[in-house]
Coordinates of C-alpha atoms in Angstrom, one line a residue:
Chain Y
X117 CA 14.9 1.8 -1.8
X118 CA 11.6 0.9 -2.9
X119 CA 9.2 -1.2 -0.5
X120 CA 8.4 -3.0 -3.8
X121 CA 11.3 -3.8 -5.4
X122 CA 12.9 -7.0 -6.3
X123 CA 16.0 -5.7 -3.9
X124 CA 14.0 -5.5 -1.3
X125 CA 11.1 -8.0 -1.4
X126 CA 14.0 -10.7 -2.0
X127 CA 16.3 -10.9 0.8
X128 CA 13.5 -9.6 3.3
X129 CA 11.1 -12.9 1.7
X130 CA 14.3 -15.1 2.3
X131 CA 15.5 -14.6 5.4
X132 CA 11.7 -13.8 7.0
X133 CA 11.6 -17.8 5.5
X134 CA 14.8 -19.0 7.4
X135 CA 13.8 -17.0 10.8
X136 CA 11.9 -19.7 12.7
X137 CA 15.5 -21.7 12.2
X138 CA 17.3 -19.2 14.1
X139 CA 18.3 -20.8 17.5
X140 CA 16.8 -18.3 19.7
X141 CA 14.9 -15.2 20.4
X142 CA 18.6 -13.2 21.2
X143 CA 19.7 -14.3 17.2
X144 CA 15.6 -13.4 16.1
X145 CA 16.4 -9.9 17.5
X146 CA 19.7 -9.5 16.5
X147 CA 18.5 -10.3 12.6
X148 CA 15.4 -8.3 12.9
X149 CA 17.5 -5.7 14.2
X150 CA 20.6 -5.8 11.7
X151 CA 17.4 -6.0 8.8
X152 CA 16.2 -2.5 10.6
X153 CA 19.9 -0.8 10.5
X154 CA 20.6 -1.7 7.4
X155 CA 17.5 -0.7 5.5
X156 CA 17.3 2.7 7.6
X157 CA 21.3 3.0 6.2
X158 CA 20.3 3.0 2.9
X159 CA 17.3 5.6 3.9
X160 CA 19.0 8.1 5.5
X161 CA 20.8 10.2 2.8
X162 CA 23.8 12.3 4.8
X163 CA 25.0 12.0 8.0
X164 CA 23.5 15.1 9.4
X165 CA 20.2 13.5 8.8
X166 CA 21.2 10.0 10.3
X167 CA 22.1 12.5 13.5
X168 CA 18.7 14.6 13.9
X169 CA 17.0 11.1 13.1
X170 CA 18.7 9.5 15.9
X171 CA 18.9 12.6 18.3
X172 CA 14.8 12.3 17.8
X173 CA 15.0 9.0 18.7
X174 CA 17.0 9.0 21.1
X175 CA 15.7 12.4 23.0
X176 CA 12.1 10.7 23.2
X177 CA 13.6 8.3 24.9
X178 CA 15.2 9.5 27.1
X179 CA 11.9 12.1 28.0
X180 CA 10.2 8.8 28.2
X181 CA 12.1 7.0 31.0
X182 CA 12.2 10.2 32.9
X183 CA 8.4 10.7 32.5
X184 CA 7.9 6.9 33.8
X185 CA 9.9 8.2 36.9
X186 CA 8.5 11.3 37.4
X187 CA 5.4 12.4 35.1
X188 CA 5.8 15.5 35.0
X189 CA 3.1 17.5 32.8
X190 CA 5.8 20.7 31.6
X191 CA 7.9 18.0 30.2
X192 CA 5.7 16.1 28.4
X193 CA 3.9 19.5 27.1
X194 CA 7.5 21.0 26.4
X195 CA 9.1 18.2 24.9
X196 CA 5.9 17.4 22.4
X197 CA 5.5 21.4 21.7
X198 CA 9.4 21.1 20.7
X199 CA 9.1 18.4 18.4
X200 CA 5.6 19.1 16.7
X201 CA 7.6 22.7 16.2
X202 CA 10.6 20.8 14.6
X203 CA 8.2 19.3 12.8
X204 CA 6.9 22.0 11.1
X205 CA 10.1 23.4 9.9
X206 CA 11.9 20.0 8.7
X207 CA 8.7 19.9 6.9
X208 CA 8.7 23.2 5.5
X209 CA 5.1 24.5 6.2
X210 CA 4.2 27.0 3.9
X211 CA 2.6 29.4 6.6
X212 CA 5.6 29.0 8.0
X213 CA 6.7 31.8 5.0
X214 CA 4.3 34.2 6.5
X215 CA 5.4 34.5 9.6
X216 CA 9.8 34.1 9.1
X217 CA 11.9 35.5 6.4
X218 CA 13.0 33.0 3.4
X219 CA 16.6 32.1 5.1
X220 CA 15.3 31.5 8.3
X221 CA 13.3 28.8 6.4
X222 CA 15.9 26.5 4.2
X223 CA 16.8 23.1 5.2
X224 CA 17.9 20.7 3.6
X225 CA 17.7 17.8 5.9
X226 CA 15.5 14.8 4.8
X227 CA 14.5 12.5 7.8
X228 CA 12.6 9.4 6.5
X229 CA 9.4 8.7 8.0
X230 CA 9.5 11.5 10.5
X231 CA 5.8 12.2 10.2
X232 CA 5.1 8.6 11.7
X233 CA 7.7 9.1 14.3
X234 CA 5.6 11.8 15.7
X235 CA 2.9 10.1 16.2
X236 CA 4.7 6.8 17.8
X237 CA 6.8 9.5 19.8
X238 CA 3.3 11.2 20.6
X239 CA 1.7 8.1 22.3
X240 CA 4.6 6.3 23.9
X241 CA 5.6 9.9 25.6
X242 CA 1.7 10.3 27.0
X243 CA 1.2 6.5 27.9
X244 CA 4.8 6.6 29.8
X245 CA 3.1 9.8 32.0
X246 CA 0.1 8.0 32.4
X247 CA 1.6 5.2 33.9
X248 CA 3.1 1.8 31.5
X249 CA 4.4 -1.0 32.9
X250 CA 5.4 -2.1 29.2
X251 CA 9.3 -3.3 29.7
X252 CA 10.9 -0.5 28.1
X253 CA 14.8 -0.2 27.3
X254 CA 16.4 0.9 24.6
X255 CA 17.6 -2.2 22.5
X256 CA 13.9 -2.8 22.0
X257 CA 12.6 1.1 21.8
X258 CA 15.0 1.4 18.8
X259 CA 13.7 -1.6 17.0
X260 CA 10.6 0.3 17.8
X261 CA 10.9 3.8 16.2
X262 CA 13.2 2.2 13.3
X263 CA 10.7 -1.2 12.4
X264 CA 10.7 -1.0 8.6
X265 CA 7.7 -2.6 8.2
X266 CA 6.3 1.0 10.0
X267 CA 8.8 3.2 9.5
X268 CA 8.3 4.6 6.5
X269 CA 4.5 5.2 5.6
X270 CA 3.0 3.4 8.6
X271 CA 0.4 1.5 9.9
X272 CA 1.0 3.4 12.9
X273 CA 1.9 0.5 15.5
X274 CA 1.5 1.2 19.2
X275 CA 4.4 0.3 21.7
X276 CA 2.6 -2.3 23.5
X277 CA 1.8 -4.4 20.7
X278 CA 5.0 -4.2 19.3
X279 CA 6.6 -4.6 22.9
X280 CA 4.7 -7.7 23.3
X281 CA 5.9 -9.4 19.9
X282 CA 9.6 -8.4 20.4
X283 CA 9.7 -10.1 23.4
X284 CA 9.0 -13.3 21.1
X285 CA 9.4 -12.1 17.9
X286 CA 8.4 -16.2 17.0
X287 CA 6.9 -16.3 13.2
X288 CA 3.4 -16.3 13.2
X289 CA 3.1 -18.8 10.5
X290 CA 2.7 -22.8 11.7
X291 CA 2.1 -24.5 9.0
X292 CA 2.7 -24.3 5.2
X293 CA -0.4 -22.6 4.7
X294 CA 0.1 -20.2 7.1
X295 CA 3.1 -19.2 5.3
X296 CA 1.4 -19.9 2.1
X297 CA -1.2 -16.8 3.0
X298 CA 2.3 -14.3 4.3
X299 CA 3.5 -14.8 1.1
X300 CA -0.1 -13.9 -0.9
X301 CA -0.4 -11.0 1.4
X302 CA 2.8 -9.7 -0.1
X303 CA 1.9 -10.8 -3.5
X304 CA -1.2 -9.0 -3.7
X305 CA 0.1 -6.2 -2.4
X306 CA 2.7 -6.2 -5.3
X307 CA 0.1 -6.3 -7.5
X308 CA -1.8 -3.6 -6.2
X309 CA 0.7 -1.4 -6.6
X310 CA 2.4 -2.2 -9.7
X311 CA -0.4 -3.2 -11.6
X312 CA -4.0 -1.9 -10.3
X313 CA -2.2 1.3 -8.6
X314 CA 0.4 2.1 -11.8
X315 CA -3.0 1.6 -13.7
X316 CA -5.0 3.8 -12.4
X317 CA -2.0 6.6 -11.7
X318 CA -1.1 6.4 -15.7
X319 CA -4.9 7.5 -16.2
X320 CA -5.0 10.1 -14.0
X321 CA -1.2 11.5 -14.7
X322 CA -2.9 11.3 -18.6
X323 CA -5.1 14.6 -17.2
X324 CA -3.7 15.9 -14.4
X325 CA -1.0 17.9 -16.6
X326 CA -4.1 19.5 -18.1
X327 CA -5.0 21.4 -14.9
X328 CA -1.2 22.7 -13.5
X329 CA 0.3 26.0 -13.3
X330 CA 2.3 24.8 -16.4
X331 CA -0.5 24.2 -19.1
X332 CA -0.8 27.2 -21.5
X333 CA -4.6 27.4 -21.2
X334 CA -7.6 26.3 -19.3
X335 CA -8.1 22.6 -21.1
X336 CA -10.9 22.4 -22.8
X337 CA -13.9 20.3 -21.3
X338 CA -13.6 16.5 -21.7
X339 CA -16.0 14.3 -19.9
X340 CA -13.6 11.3 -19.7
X341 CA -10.3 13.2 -18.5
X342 CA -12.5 14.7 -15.7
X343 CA -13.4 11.0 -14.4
X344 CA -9.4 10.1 -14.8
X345 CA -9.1 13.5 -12.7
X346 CA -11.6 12.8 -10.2
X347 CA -12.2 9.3 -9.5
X348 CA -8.9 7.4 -10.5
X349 CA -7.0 9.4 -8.1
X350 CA -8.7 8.5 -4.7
X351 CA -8.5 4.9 -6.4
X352 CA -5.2 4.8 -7.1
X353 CA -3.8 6.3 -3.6
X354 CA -6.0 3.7 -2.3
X355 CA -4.5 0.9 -4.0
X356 CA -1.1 2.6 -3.3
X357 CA -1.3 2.8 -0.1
X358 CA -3.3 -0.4 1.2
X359 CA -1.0 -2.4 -1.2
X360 CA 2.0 -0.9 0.8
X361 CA -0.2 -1.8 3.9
X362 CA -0.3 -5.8 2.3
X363 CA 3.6 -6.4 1.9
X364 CA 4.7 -4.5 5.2
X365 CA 1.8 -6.6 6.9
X366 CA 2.8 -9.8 5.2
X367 CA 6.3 -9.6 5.6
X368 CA 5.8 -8.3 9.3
X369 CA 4.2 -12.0 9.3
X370 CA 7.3 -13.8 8.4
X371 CA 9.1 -12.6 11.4
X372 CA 6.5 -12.2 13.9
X373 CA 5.5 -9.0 13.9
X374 CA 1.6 -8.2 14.0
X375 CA 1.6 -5.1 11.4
X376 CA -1.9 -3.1 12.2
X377 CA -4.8 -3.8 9.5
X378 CA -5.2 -0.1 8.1
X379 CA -8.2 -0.4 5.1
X380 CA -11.4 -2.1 5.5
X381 CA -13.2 -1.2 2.2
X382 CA -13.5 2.4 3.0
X383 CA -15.4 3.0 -0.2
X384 CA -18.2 1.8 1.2
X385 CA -17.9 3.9 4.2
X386 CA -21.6 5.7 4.6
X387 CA -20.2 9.1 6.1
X388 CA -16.8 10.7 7.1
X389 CA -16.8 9.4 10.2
X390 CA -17.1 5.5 9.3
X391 CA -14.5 6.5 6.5
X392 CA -12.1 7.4 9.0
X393 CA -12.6 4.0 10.4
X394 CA -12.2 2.2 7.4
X395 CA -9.6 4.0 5.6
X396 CA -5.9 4.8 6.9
X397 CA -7.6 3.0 9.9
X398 CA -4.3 3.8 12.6
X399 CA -4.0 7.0 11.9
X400 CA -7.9 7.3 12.0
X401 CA -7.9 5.5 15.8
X402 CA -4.9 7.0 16.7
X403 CA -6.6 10.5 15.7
X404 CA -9.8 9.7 18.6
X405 CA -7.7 8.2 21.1
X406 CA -4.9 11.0 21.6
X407 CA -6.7 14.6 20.0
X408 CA -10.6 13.5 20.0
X409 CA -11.0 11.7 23.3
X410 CA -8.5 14.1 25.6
X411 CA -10.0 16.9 24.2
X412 CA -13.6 16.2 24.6
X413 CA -13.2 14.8 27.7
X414 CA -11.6 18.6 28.4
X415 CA -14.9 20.1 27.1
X416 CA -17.1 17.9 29.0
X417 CA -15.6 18.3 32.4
X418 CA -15.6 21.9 32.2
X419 CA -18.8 22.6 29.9
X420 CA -20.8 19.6 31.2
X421 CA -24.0 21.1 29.9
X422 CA -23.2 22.4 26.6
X423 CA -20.3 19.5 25.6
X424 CA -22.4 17.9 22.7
X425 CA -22.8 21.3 20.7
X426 CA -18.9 21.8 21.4
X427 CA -18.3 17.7 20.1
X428 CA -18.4 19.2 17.1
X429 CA -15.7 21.4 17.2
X430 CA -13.7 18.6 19.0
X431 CA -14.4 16.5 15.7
X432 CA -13.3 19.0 13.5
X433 CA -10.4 20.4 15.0
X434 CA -9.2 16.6 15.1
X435 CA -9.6 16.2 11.5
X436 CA -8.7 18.8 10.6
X437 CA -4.8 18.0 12.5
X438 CA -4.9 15.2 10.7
X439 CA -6.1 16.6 7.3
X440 CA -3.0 19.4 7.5
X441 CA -0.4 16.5 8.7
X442 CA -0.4 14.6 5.1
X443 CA 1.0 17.6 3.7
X444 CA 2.8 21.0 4.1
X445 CA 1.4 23.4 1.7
X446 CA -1.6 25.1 1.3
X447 CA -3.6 22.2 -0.6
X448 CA -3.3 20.8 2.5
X449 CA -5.2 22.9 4.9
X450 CA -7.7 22.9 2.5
X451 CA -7.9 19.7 3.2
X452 CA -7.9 19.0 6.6
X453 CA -10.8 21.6 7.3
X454 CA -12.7 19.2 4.5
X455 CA -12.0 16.2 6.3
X456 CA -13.2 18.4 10.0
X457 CA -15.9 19.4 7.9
X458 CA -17.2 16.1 6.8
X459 CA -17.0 14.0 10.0
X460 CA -19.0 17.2 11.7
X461 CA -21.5 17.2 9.4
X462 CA -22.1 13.7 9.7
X463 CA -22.2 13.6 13.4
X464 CA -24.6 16.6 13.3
X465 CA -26.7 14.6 10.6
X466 CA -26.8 11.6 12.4
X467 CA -28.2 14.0 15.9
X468 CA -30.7 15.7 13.8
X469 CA -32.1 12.5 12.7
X470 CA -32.3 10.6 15.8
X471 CA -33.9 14.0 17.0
X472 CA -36.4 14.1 14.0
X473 CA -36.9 10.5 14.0
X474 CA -36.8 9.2 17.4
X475 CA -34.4 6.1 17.9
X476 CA -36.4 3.7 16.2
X477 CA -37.0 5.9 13.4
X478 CA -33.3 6.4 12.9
X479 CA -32.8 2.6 13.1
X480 CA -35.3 2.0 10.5
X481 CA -33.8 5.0 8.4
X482 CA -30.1 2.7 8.5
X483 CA -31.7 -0.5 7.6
X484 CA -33.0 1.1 4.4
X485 CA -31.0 0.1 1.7
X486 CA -31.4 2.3 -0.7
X487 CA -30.5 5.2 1.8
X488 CA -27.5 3.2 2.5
X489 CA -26.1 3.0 -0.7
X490 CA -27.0 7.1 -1.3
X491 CA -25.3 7.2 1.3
X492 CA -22.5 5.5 0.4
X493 CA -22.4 6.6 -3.2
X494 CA -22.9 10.4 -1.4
X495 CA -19.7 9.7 0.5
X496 CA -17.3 8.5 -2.1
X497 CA -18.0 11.2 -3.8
X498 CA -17.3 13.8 -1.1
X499 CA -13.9 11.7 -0.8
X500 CA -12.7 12.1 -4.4
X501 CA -13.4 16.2 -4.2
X502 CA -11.0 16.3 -1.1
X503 CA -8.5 14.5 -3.2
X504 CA -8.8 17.0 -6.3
X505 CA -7.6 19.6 -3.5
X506 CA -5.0 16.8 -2.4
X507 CA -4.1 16.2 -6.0
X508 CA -3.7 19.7 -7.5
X509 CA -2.0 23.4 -7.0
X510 CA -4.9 26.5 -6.1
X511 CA -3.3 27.3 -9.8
X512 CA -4.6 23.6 -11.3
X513 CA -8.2 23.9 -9.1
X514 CA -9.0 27.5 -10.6
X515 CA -7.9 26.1 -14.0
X516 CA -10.2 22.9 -13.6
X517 CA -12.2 25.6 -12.5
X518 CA -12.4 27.3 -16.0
X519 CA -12.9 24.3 -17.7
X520 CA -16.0 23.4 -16.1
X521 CA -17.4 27.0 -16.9
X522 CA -16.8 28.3 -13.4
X523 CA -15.0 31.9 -13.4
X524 CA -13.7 33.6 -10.1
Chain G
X120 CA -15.5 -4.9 44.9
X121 CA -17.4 -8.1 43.3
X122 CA -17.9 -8.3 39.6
X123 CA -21.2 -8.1 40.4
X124 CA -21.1 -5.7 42.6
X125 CA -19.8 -4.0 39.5
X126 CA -22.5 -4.6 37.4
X127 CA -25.1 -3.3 39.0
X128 CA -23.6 0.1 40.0
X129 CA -22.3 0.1 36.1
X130 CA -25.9 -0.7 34.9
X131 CA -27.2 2.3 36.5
X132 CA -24.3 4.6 34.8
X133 CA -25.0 2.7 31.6
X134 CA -29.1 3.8 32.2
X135 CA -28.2 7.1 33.1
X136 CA -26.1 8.2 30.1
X137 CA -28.2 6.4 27.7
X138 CA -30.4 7.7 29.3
X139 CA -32.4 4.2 28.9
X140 CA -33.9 2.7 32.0
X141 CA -34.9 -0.7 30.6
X142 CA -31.0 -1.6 29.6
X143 CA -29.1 -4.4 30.6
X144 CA -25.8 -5.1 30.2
X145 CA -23.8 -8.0 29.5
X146 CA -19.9 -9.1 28.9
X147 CA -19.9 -8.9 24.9
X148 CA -22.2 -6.0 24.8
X149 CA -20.3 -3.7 22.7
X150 CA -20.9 0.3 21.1
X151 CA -23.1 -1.6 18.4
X152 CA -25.3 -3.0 20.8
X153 CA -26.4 0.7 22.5
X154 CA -28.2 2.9 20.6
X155 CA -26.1 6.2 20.4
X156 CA -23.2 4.9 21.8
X157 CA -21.2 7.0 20.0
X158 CA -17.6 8.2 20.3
X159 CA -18.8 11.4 21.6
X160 CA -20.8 9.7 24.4
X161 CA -18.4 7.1 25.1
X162 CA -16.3 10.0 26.4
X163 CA -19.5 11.0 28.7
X164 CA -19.6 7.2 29.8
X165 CA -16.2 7.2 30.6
X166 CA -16.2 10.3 32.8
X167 CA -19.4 9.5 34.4
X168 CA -17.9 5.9 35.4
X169 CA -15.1 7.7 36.8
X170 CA -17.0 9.8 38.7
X171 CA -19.0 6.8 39.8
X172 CA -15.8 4.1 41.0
X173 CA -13.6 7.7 41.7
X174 CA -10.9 6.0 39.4
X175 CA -9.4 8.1 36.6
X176 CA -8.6 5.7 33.3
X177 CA -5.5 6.6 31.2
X178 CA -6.0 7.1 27.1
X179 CA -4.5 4.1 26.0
X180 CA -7.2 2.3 28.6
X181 CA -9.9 4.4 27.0
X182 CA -8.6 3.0 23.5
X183 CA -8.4 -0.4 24.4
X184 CA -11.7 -1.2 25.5
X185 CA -14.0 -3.5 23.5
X186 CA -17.1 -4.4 25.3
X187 CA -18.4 -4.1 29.0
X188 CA -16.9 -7.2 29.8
X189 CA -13.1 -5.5 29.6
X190 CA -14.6 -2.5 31.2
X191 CA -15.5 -4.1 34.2
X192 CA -12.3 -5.7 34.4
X193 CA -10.6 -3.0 34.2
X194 CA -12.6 -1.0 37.2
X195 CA -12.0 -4.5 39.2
X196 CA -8.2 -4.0 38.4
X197 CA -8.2 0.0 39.1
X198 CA -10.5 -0.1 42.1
X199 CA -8.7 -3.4 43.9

């Protein structure tokens, strides 16, 4: 089931149209809900993978209403360790092949959306030991974990929020233009994807085969297949994925839902760190306010003295968690540590200024525009060379590699 | 505790972190308004306001706050 097709989009636009006419919120739960089972249904491919996606579910909360009771720190540090662990191995993790033999290792159980449901689990587990008086039961936690306008590829949506509109769930549209604007959300979304996105992907797919462990030969060195290579295939992902972001947010409208904003323009993001802010902007928040924040706050309270030398660290082990979460193989670890390495460097840049400078200097020094759009221009390109490691095998990079004269 | 009350035992965290003895603060004033308040030393706010109002916030109260305005109301709420 495709989030863009007609099959989808049609019945979800219809009765998201004829919700505000259903007689009350019991009947607005009971269709959000029945829209929920049936498009996880058609998700889930056996029945062995409906049951580790529901004992998942189901486990976290029932870890969750005993944590509200009694937070207890082993469970909530056993519990998380568990899934993160099952995590790794549904996902197959290739370092996972250095450490266990090959049949230890095969799976074939596909749970949709399971890397979103760890990070929802993740935060409702740690805000119920902290102390939530969110109404919590499981009618409405279900709805929760299983909301198809999140389940799939995100926005990550907190609890709360969600808690807060399901006690409603009353369409946030009033008038005809409010309605008007749900449904050109959703339409440009559609045409992000199938038109800007499919562009863009088309070019790129045109000279990725060039550098995979398949192609005879090192390509030889064409100017314009290197720009499909490198730039279109940040741009496409970007139109992919915020054009998801549009039709799960506009539909999310139609029934009352408040679906996350999750890109801001992040191309013209001046550093990592603003990127992060800007681009995949849940996962990015999410990132500082359950691995950054606890973990500094760690440093600082034991190492009160030397806690902004070890910020750094914090910054990139962060990043780098969330670099080696998009993906299980080794591209992917590549990637995180250049996603810790870019937001460190940027927060060391930005000290070393203020310390060269003075404060006023460094003010100055971001009012400039033409540092800003170095900057800027700086950054997106950083971007795109994490992507070519996101994009391509070790096998496709070494053959780019040759192509561009570069031997090792 | 009085808001204001409040504010003038937050001011002098404020000063002391940022380490900037001429600031003021105000409800709206947000991380844009303070030079170098930056993630990392909104952490070092946090635990020095904790350490101030002997409260302890939890990470989703850390996440949620937008300007000083919430943050007072939210050591009014935790200290009452």
């Amino acid at each position: 089931m495709e989030i863009c097709s007609i099959t989808f989009l049609f019945p979800i636009i219809l009765l998201g149209t004829l919700y505000p006419f259903l007689p009350s919120l019991i009947w607005r739960q009971l269709a959000l809900g029945a829209v929920n089972v049936i498009c996880i249904s058609l998700l889930l491919p056996t029945w062995s993978s409906a049951a580790v996606f529901f004992f998942f579910i189901l486990s976290g909360y029932g870890v969750g209403v005993t944590l509200r009771k009694h937070p207890n720190r082993s469970i909530l540090v056993g519990y998380i360790s568990l899934f993160v662990a099952a995590f790794v191995y549904l996902k197959h993790y290739s370092f996972l092949q250095l450490v266990f033999p090959a049949g230890m290792l095969h799976s074939s159980l596909v749970i949709v959306g399971l890397s979103y449901m760890l990070f929802r689990q993740i935060h409702f587990l740690i805000d119920q030991y902290q102390g939530s008086d969110d109404p919590l039961d499981l009618w409405g936690y279900l709805n929760y974990q299983i909301n198809i306008f999140s389940l799939v590829s995100g926005p990550i949506t907190r609890y709360p929020d969600f808690r807060e509109d399901w006690d409603r769930l009353e369409p946030l549209w009033l008038s005809r233009y409010d309605l008007l604007m749900a449904y050109g959300r959703i339409w440009i979304g559609v045409i992000k994807v199938m038109v800007l996105g499919a562009i863009f992907y088309h070019y790129y797919s045109f000279a990725a085969p060039l550098w995979t462990p398949g192609a005879p030969t090192a390509a030889k060195f064409h100017a314009i297949r290197i720009v499909y290579l490198f730039y279109f295939f940040p741009i496409y992902i970007y139109f992919n994925f915020s054009g998801y972001c549009d039709i799960v947010i506009g539909c999310g409208y139609l029934y009352g839902l408040r679906i996350p904003e999750n890109f801001k323009t992040p191309f013209l993001s001046r550093n990592m760190i603003e990127f992060w802010s800007r681009w995949h902007i849940t996962l990015g928040v999410w990132i500082k306010d359950y691995l950054y924040t606890p973990m500094l706050r760690a440093v600082l309270t034991r190492f009160p003295k030397r806690g902004g030398n070890l910020a750094f660290l914090c910054y990139f082990i962060a990043f780098f968690i969330a670099g080696v979460w998009h993906g299980s193989t080794w591209n992917f670890v590549v990637y995180g540590l250049l996603q810790g390495l870019g937001v460190s460097v940027a927060k060391l840049w930005e000290m070393l200024l203020t310390r060269w400078l003075g404060r006023e200097g460094h003010k100055r020094y971001l009012a400039s525009r033409p540092v800003h759009w170095a900057a800027v221009g700086l950054n997106f390109h950083y971007f795109c060379f994490t992507c070519l490691i996101f994009g391509l095998s070790f096998s496709g990079l070494r053959q780019l590699g040759l192509t561009l004269g570069l031997h090792w | 505790m009085t808001r204001s009350e409040v504010q003038v035992r937050l001011t002098g965290v404020f000063r002391d972190v940022f380490q900037s003895p001429e600031l003021e603060l105000w409800d709206a004033m947000a991380a844009r308004d303070v030079p170098g308040w930056d993630s990392m030393n909104n952490v070092r706010l946090i635990l020095s306001v904790e350490a101030e109002f002997a409260c302890k916030f939890t990470l989703r109260e850390i996440g949620k706050q937008q300007n000083v305005g919430e943050l007072m109301d939210l050591i009014i709420k935790k200290t009452t």
